[in-house]
Structures are given as C-alpha cells and as structure tokens.
Coordinates of C-alpha atoms (C1' of nucleotides) in Angstrom, one line a residue:
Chain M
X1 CA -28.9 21.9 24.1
X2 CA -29.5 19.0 27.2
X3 CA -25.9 19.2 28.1
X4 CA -25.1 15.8 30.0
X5 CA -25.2 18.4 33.1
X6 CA -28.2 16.0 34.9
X7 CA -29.7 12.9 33.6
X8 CA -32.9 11.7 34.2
X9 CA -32.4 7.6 33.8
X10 CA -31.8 6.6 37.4
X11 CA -27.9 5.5 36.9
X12 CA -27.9 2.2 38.8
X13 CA -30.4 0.9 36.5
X14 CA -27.6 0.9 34.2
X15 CA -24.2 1.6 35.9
X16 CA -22.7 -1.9 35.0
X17 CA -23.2 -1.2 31.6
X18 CA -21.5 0.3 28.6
X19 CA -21.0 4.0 28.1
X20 CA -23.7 3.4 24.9
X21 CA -26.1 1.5 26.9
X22 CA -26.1 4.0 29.3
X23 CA -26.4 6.9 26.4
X24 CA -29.0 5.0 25.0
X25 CA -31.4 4.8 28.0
X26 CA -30.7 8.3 29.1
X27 CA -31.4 10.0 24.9
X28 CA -34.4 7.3 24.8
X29 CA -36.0 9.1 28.1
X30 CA -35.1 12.5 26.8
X31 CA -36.8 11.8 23.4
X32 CA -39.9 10.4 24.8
X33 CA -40.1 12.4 27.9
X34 CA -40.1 15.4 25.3
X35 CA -37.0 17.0 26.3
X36 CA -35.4 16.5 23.2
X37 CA -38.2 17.8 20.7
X38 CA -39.0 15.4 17.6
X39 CA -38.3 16.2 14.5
X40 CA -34.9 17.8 16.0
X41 CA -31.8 16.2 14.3
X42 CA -29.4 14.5 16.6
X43 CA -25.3 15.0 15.0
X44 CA -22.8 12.0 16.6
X45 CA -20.1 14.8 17.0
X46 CA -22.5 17.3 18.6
X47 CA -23.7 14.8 20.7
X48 CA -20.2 13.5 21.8
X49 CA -19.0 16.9 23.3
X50 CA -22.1 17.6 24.7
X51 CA -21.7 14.2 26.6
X52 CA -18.3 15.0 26.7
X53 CA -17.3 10.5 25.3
X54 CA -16.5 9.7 21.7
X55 CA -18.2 8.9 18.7
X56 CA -17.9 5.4 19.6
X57 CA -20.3 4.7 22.2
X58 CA -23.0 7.9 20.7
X59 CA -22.9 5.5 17.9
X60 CA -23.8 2.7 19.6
X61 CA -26.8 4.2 21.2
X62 CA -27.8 6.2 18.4
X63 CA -28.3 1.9 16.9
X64 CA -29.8 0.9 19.6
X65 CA -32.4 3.8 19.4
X66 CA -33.1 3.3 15.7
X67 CA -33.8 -0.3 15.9
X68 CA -36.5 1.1 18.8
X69 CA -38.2 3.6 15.7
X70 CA -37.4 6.5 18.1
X71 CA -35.5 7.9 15.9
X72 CA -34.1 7.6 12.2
X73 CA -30.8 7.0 11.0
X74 CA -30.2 9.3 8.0
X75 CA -27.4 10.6 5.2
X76 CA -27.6 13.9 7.4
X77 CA -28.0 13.1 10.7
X78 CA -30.8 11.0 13.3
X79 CA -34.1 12.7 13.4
X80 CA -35.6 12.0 16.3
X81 CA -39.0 10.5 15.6
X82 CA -40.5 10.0 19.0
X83 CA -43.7 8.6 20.3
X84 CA -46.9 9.7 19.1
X85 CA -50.0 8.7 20.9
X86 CA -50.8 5.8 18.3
X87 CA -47.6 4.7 18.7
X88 CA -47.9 4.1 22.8
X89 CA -51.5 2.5 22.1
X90 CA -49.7 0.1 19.6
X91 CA -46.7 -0.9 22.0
X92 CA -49.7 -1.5 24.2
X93 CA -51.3 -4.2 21.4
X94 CA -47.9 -5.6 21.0
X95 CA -47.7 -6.0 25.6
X96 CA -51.4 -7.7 25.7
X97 CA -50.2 -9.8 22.5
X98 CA -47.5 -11.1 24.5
X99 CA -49.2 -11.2 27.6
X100 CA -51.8 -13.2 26.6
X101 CA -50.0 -15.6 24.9
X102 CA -47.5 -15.7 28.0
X103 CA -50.7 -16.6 30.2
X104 CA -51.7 -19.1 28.2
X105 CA -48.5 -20.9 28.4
X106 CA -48.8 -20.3 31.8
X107 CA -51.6 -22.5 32.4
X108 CA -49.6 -25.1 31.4
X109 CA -47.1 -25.4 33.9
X110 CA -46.1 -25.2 37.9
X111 CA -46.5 -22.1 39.1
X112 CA -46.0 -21.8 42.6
X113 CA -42.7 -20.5 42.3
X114 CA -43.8 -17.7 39.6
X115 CA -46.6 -16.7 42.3
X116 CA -44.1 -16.5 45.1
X117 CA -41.5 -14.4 43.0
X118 CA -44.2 -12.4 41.9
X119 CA -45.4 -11.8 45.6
X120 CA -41.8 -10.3 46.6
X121 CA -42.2 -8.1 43.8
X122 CA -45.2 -6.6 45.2
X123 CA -44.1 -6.4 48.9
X124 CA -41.3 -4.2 47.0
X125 CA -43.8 -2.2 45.1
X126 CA -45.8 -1.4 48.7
X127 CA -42.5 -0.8 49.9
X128 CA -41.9 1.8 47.2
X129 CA -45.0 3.3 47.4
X130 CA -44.5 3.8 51.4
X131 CA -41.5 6.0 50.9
X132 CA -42.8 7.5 47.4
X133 CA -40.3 5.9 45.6
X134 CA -41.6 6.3 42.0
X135 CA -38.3 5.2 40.5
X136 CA -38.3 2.4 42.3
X137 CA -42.1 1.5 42.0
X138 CA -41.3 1.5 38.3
X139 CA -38.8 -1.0 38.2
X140 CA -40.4 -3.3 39.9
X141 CA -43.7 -2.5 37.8
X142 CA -41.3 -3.7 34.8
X143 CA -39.5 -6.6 36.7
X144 CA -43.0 -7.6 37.5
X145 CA -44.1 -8.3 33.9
X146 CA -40.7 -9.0 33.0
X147 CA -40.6 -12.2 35.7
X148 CA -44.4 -13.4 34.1
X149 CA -42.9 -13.4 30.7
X150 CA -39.7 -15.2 31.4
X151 CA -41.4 -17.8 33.3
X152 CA -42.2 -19.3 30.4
X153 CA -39.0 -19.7 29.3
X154 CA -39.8 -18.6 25.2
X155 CA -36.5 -17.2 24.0
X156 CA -38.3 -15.5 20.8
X157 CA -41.3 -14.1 23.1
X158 CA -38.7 -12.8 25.3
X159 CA -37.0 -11.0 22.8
X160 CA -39.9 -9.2 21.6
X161 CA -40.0 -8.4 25.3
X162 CA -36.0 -6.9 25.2
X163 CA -37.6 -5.3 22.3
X164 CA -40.1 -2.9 23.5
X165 CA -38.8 -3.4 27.4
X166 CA -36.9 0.1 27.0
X167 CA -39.5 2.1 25.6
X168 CA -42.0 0.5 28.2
X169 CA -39.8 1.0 30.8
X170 CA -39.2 4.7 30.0
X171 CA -43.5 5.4 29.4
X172 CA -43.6 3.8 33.0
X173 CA -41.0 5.5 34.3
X174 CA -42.3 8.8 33.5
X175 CA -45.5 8.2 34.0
X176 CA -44.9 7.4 37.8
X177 CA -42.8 10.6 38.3
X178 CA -45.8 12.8 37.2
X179 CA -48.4 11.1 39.0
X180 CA -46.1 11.2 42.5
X181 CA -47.0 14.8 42.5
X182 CA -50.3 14.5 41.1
X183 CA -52.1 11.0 41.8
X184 CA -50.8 9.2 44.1
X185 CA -53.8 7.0 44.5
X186 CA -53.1 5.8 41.1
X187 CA -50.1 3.8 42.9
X188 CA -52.2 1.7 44.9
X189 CA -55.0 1.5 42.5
X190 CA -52.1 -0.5 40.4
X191 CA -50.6 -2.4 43.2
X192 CA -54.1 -4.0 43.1
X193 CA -54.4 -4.6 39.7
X194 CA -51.1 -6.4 40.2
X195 CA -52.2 -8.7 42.9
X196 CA -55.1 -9.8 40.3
X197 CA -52.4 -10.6 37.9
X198 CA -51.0 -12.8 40.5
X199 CA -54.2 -14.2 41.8
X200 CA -55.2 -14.6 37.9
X201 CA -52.0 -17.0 38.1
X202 CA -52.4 -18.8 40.8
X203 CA -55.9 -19.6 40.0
X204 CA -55.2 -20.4 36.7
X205 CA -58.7 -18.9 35.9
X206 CA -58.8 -17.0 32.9
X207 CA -61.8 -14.7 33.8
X208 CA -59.5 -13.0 36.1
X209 CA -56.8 -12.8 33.4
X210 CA -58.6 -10.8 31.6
X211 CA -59.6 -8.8 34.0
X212 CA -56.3 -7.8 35.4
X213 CA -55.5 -7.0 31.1
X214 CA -58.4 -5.4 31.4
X215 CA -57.7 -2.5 33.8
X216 CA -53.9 -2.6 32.9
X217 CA -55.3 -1.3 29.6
X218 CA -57.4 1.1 31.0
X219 CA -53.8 2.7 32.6
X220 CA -53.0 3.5 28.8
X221 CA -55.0 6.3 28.4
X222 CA -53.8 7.4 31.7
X223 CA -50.7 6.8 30.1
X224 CA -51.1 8.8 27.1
X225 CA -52.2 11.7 29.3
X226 CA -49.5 12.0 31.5
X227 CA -47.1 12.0 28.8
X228 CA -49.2 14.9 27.1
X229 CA -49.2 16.7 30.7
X230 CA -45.3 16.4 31.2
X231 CA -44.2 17.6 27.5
X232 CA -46.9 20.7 28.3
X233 CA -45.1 21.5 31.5
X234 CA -41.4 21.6 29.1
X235 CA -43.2 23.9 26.7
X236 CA -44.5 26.3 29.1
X237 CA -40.9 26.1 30.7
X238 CA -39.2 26.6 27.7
X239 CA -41.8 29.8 26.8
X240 CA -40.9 31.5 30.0
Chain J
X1 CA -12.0 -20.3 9.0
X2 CA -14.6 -19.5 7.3
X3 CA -12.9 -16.8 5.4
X4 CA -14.2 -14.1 3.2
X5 CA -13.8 -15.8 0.3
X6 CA -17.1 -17.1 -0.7
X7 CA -20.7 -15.0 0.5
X8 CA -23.5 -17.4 1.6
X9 CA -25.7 -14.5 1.4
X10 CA -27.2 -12.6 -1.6
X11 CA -25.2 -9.3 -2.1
X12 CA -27.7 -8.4 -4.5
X13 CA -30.4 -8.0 -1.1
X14 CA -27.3 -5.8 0.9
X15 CA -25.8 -4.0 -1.9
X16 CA -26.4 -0.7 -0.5
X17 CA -26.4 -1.1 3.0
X18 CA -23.1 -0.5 5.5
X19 CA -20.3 -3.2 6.0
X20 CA -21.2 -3.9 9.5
X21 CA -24.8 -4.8 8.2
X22 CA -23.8 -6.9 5.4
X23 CA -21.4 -8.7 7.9
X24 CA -24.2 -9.5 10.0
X25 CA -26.0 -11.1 7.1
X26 CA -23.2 -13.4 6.7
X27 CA -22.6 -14.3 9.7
X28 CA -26.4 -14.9 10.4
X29 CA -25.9 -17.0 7.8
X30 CA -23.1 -19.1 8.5
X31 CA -24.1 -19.7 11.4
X32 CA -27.5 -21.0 10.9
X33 CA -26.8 -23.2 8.4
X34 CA -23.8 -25.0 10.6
X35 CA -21.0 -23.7 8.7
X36 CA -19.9 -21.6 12.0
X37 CA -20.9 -24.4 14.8
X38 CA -22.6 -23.3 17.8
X39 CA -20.7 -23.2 20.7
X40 CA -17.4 -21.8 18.6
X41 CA -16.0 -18.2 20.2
X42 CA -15.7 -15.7 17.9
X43 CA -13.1 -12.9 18.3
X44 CA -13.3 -9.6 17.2
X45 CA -9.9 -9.0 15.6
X46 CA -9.7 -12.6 14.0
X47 CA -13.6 -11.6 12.0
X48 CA -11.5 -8.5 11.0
X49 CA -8.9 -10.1 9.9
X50 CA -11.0 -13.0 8.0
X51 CA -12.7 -10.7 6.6
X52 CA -10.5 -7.7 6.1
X53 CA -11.9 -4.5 7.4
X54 CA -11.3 -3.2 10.9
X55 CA -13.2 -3.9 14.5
X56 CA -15.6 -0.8 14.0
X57 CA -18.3 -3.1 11.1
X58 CA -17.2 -5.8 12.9
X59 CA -18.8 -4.4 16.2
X60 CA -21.7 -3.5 14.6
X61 CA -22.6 -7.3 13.2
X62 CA -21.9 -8.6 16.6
X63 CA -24.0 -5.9 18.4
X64 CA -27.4 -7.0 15.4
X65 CA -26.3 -10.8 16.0
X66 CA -26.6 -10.2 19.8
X67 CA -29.9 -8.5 19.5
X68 CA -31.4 -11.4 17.7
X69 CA -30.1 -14.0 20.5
X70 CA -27.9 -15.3 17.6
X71 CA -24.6 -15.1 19.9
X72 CA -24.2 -14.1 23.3
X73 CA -21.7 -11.3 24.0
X74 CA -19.2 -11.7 26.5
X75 CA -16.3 -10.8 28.4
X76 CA -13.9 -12.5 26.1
X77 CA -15.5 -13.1 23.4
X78 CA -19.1 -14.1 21.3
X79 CA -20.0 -17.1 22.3
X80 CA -22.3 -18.7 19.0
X81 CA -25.5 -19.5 20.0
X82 CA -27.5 -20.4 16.8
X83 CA -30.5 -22.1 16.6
X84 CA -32.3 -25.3 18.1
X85 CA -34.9 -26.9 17.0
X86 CA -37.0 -25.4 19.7
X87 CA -36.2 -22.2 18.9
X88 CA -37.4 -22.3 15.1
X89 CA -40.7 -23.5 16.7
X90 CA -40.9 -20.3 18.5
X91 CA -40.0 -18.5 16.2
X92 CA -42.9 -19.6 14.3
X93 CA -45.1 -19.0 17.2
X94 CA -43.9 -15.6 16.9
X95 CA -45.1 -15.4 13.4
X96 CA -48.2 -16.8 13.8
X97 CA -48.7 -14.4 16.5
X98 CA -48.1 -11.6 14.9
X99 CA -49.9 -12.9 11.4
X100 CA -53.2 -13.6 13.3
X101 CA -52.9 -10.2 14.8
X102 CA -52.6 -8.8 11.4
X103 CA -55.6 -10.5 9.9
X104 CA -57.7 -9.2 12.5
X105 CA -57.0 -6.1 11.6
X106 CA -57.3 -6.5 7.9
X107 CA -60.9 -7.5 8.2
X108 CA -61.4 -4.0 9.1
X109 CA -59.7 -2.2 5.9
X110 CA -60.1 -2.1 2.2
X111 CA -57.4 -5.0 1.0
X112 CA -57.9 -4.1 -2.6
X113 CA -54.4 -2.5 -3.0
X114 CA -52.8 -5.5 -0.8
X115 CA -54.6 -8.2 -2.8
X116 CA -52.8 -6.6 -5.9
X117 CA -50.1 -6.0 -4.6
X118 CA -49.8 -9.7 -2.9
X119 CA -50.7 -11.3 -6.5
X120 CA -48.0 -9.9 -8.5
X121 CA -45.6 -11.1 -5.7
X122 CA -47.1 -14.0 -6.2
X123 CA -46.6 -14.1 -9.9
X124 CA -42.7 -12.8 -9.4
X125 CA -42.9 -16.2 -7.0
X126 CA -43.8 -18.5 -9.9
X127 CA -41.0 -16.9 -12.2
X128 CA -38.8 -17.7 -9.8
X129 CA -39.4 -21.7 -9.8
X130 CA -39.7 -21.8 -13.3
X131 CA -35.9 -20.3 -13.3
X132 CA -34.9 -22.9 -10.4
X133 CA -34.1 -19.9 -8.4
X134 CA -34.3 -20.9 -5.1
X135 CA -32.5 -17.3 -3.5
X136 CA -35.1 -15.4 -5.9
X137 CA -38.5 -18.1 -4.5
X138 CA -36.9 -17.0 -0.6
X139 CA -37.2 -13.4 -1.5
X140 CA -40.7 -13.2 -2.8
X141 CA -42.1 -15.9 0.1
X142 CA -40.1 -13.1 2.8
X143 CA -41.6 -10.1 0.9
X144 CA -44.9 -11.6 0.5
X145 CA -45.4 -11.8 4.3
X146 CA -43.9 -8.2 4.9
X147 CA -46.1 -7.0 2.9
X148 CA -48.6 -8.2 4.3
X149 CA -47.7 -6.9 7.9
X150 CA -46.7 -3.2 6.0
X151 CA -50.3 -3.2 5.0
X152 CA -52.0 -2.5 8.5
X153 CA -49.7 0.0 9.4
X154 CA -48.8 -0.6 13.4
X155 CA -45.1 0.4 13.8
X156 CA -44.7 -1.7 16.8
X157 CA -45.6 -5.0 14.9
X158 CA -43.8 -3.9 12.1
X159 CA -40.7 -3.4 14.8
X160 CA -41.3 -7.1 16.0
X161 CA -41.1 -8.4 12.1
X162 CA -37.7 -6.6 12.0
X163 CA -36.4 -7.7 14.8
X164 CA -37.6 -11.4 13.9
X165 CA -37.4 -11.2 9.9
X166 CA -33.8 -11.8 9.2
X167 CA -33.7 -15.2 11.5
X168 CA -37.0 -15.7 9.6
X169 CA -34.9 -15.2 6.1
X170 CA -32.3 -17.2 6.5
X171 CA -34.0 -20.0 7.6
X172 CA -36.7 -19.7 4.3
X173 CA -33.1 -19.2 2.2
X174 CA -31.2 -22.2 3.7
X175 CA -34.3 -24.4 3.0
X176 CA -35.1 -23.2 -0.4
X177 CA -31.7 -23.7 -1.5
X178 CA -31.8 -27.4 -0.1
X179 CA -35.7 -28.2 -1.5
X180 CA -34.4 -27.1 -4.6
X181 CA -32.0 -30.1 -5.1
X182 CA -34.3 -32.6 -3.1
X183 CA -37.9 -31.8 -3.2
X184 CA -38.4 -29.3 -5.7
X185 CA -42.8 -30.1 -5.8
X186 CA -42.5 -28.2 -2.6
X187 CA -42.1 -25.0 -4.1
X188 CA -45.4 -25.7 -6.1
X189 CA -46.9 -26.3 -2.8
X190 CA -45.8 -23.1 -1.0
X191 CA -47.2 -21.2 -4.2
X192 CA -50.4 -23.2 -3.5
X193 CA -50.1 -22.0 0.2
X194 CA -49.6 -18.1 -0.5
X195 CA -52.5 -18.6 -3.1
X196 CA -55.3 -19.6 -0.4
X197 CA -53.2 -16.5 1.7
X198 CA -54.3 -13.8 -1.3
X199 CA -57.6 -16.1 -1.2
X200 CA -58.3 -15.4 2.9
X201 CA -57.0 -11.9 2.1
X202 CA -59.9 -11.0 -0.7
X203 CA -62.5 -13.1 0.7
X204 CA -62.1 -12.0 4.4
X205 CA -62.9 -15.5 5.5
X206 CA -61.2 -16.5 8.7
X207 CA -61.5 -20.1 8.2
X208 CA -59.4 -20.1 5.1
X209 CA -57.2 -17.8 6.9
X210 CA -56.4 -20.3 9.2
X211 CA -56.4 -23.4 6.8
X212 CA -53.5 -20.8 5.4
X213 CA -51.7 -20.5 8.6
X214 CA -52.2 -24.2 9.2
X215 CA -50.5 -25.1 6.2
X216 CA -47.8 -22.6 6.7
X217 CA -47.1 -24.3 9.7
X218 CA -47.0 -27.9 8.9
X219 CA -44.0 -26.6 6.6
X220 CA -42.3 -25.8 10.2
X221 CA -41.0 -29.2 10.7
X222 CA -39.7 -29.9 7.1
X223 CA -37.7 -26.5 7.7
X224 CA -36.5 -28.3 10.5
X225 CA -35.6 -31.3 9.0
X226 CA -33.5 -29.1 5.9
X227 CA -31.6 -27.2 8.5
X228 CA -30.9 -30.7 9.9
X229 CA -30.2 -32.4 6.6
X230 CA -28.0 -29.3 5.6
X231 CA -26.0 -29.6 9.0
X232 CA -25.6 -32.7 8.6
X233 CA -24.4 -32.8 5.1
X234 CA -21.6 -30.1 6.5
X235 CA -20.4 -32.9 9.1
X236 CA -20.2 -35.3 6.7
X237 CA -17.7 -33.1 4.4
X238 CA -15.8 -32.0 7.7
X239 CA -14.8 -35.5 8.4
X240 CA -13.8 -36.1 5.4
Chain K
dT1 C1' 3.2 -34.1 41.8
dT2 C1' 0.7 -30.0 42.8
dC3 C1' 0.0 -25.4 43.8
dT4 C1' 1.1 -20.5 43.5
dG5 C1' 2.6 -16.4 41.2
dC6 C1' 3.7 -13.8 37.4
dA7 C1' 4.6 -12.7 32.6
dT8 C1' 2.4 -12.6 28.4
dA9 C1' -0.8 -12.4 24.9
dC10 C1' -5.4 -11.7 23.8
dT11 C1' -9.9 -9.7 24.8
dT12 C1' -13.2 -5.7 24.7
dG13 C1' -14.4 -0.6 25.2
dT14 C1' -13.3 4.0 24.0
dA15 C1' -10.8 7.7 21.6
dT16 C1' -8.9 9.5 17.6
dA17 C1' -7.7 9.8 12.6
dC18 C1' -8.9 9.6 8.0
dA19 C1' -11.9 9.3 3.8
dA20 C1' -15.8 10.1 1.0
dG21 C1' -19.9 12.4 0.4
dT22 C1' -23.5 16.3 1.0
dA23 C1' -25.7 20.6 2.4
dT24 C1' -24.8 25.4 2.7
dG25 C1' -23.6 29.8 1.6
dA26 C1' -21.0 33.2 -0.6
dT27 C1' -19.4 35.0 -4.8
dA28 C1' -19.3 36.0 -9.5
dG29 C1' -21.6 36.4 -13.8
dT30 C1' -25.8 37.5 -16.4
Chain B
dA1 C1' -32.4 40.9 -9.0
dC2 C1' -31.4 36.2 -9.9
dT3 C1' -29.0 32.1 -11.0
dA4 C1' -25.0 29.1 -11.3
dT5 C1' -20.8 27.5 -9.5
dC6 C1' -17.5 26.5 -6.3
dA7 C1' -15.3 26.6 -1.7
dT8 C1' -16.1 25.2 2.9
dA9 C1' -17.7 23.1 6.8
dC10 C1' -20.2 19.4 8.6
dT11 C1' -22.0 14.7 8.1
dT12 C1' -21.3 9.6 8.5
dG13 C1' -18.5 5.1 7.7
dT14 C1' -14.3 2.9 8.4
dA15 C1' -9.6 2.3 10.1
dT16 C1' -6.4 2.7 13.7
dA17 C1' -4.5 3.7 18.4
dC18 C1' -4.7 3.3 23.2
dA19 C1' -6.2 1.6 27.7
dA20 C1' -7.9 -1.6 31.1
dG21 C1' -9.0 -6.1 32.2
dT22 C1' -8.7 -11.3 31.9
dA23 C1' -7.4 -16.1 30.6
dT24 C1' -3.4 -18.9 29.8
dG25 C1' 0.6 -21.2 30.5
dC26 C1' 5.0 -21.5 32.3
dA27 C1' 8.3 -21.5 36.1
dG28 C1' 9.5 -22.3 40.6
dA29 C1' 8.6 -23.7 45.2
dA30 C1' 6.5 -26.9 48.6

DNA sequence: TTCTGCATACTTGTATACAAGTATGATAGT
DNA sequence: ACTATCATACTTGTATACAAGTATGCAGAA
C-alpha cells in the first residue's frame, strides 16, 4: 500500500525539515487527497518499512497528524479519520474567524508595507499562473494569507493559523492541481479576488473586506467539489 | 533544577495518559508559573535525567510545548519562551473569539441538555469552594467552558480549544491556587459569572451573553496580576 | 594581548532494542 | 457444531545506541 515510491508534497516545501515533518505533510496529503482511504488503520512499523525510516520520526508525524483530527491515535493502531465535507466548511468558519478579526486589527495600523509585500505575492501568483505552475500558485495563495495574518503580529491568532495552515495548505494544494486540467480560469478569477483583499487593505474600507471574504467563501464549495472529483478519479482507478 | 521531586500539576487530571504527556503538563506548568524562568535552555538529556526516564517522553513534551509557542526548539537546545503579559491578553482574545462564535451558534439549537449539563458543573463548582479546593474550582471553571464549545459540535473550533486549552488551564490553576490564600470572595464571584453564563445560555439573550463575556474578561487583568504576584513571590525566595 | 585552530563535550535526529498489553486464530473439549 | 482457552504475532510506549553537527574553551602562534 502507497509505498514511498512517489510523493505528492512538493519536497522543497519541506526539505530543510525533519524526516517526521516531512512524513507528516506527505501522509496529511495522502489522507485528504484520498489516497489513503479513511477508516484504514495506519501501523508505525508498517509504515516505517514502507517509508523505509524508523519508528522515530513515523511517530512523530503520526502526532503531528492527530493533533490536526486527521487521524486518531488508538490502543490498536491510527485510524485515519480524514476530512469530511463539514469538516472543510468548518476550517473555513475557523479562516473567516481569523480573518476577520485579523482585518480589523489591521485597520489599526501602517500598512503600506503589508500592501507592498502583499503585491509581490501576486506578481508571483501571475507568474505562476503564466507557466501553469499550480504548486507554486498554491504557495503563494497560502504565503498570501499567511503574510495578512502575521502582520498583525498576534502570537495566539498565529498559532491557530500554524494550526489549520497544513490542512489549508494541502485543500489548496489539491484543489489547484485538479483545476490546472480542468479550470484554469478559476486561477485568474482568484488572482482577482486577491487584489481586492489587497485593495480592501489599502483602503482600509470594510465594504470591500467583505467582499473579498465574500467570494473567497464562495471558492469552498468549489473546494468541496474538487476534492469529491479527485477521490472519484482514485476509485475508478482503483476499480480498473 | 527543578527536579522530579515534587508535581505542580494534578496527577489525578493525567493519570492515564503517556509520560511524554504528563511531562508536558509539568513543564507547562513550571514554566508558567516562573519556577522554570524564561529565557533558561533546556536540554534534552539533563530533563531525562531530572526526571528519570529516557529522551523518547522527553521529546514528545518538548514537541506539545513547542506547538503551543511555550518554547522555541532549536539547534542546541529549547529555548523557554513562557508567557508575557501580552500574550495572556491574546490569549483571551482567542477565547472570546471562539466563545462568541459559539453562542452564535447555540441560538440556533435546543440548549436544554447543555443548560443541565452546565448547572451541575456549576454545582460540582460550589463544592469545590466550600472544600477550599482551589485545583478542584480550576477544573470545573475549564470544563464548564469545554463544555460549552463540545456542545455545538464544530471539530475545527473544538481543535483551536485544544490547541489553546492547556495554556488556558494552567493559567486558571496558578491563579486559583494564589486567590485561594489572598482573595478567596473571588471564587464567589466567578460562580456569580458562570451563573449569568447558564443564564445567557437558557434565556438566549445576547446582551447577558456579553455582560457574561464582559465580566469574564475584566478577570483577565487580575490573572495577570496573580501570575505576577506568584512570580514574584518565587524571586523573593530565590534570593533568599 | 589577540587571533586562529583544534580537541572535546554536548546537542539533536534517527535507528534499534526491549517490555507490556491486546487482538487473532487455532486447538481441544463438550 | 460450538465454545473456551491458550499460544502467537502484532501493537504501542519507553529505553538505549549510534551518528552527525555545533558551541566551547584551551593552546599556541603572531
């Protein structure tokens, strides 16, 4: 079963990190991507040959998972618990929770420099979308909302942020790889919605704010779908 | 220092749970409270040693401690980060966040259950300060708010309360056991506090909701001034 | 005195070994 | 046929071993 043979988390999102880190990310997109099926049980020794480390660092990410809910640490074993479609429409209330509250601390403060960091991130995303990069669209999709958040400088908002971040990331991630094929509109449509964000910042005009929530929102049932479309594509795979 | 010898934290609330999560109780603990200053490095084999089990639990505390931005992991060593006054503010922020989140969505369900459920608490709460048991008062006040956030069922806010709830403890644990020397009428007042809670709760009235979270909040600063007192009290007997 | 180079001791990360507990399945008895 | 019991293999949790890298401090040279 999903030998180590090819992994699907890009590896210099992570390559300075430990061999658990790296584990972590790559099970996390596995799980959620639907590769690894839920309700499946996940053994620390099986899991060590087939990525061919020690129990060590499999036990590490096998934490690190848990304390995500994407799977469950048990007597017998982790069962993999995996996202269900509530669950992505409630990491979604927990992102506009944060968001929101970010932006209104936002209003407080200077923001030119926020604004120009945040318009480098979006040359990169048009850059990304230029050479169909969906990998790298995605992580500067995350760094985007990931620079808006730290701006603020709120160590316990930001580590609700380092909370849900790797799920996000992977839901974004995934996402982005099915619509390269399929809808690549989609990539510009959120390029715009981006550029509100920043405008919504720079203006400091809440209207716009929500606005840019607004259709970012909207992208969760697109979301939801995609996810749906790429664990149909494994099962039709897996029936041939 | 700071050996084994004596347990700041409860066993009775980690009895069952693995050494490397008990650990990180105690740690969390010591650390908040002063008697591990920030700043101090801590090293994996001398913890070990301290306490007398091997790296591998060891690990394990220092990887929850890092996730909760309690120390900061590093090459050589985990630097201790603890807490500022700032960041019990935001931490609060967090909670109130997440509370007023919760509300919301309790308007919207039968709270029959909760109400009951919330009262007995409540009653387990009143036990407890006739006993002067300040460790039993911190339990019910932590379990009375997680039961309230269990009650609307959204994993991901339920993840955030995890993720925040043991900072959240010790603090509620380290001023208890200081209140209870000092200013024991406060304990009367938080009763009176999670009494107009179960009030908002069955009533569904938003305005004593917040007249609830208000008060809540106003007790903010005097756990900031306990953690002070009790840090203060611990430089006191150092130089001596 | 000050700077350079190196030995040393300590750090983490990973691998392996051991211990205790649990599900499984086969076997024997009814 | 069915049930109970016991051996076995597999599970996690903890301890230990090994490897690679880094700070420290001392010695010697300029």
């Amino acid at each position: 079963m999903s030998k180590s043979s090819e992994f699907m988390y890009p590896s210099k999102w992570n390559a300075n990190a430990s061999t658990g880190v790296r584990l972590a990310c790559e099970l996390r997109l596995r799980i959620i991507s639907g590769v690894i099926q839920q309700g499946s049980v996940l053994s620390e020794n099986k899991l060590a040959a087939d990525f061919e480390v020690s129990r060590s660092p499999i036990r590490e990410a096998l934490k690190i998972l848990a304390s995500e809910n994407i799977i469950r640490l048990e007597r017998m074993g982790a069962v993999v618990v995996g996202l269900s479609d509530q669950d992505i429409k409630e990491i979604y209330d927990v992102r506009l929770l944060i968001e929101t509250f970010v932006y209104e601390r936002i209003l407080k403060i200077d923001t030119s420099e926020l604004v120009r960091e945040l318009s480098k991130i979006r040359e990169m995303m048009e850059v990304a979308i230029k050479y169909k990069d969906a990998d790298e669209f995605s992580y500067q999709d995350v760094l985007f909302h990931e620079t808006i958040i730290r701006s603020i400088n709120h160590s316990y908002i930001l580590l609700i942020w380092n909370n849900t971040k790797p799920v996000m990331e992977s839901l974004i991630l995934l996402s982005m790889r099915v619509r390269l094929e399929e809808k690549s509109d989609d990539f510009l449509r959120i390029l715009k919605n981006h550029e509100i964000y920043i405008k919504a910042i720079e203006t400091k005009d809440r209207e716009i704010m929500i606005q840019a929530l607004h259709q970012n929102f909207e992208d969760v049932q697109g979301t939801v779908e995609d996810l749906w479309m790429s664990q149909q594509m494994l099962t039709t795979e897996r029936e041939q």
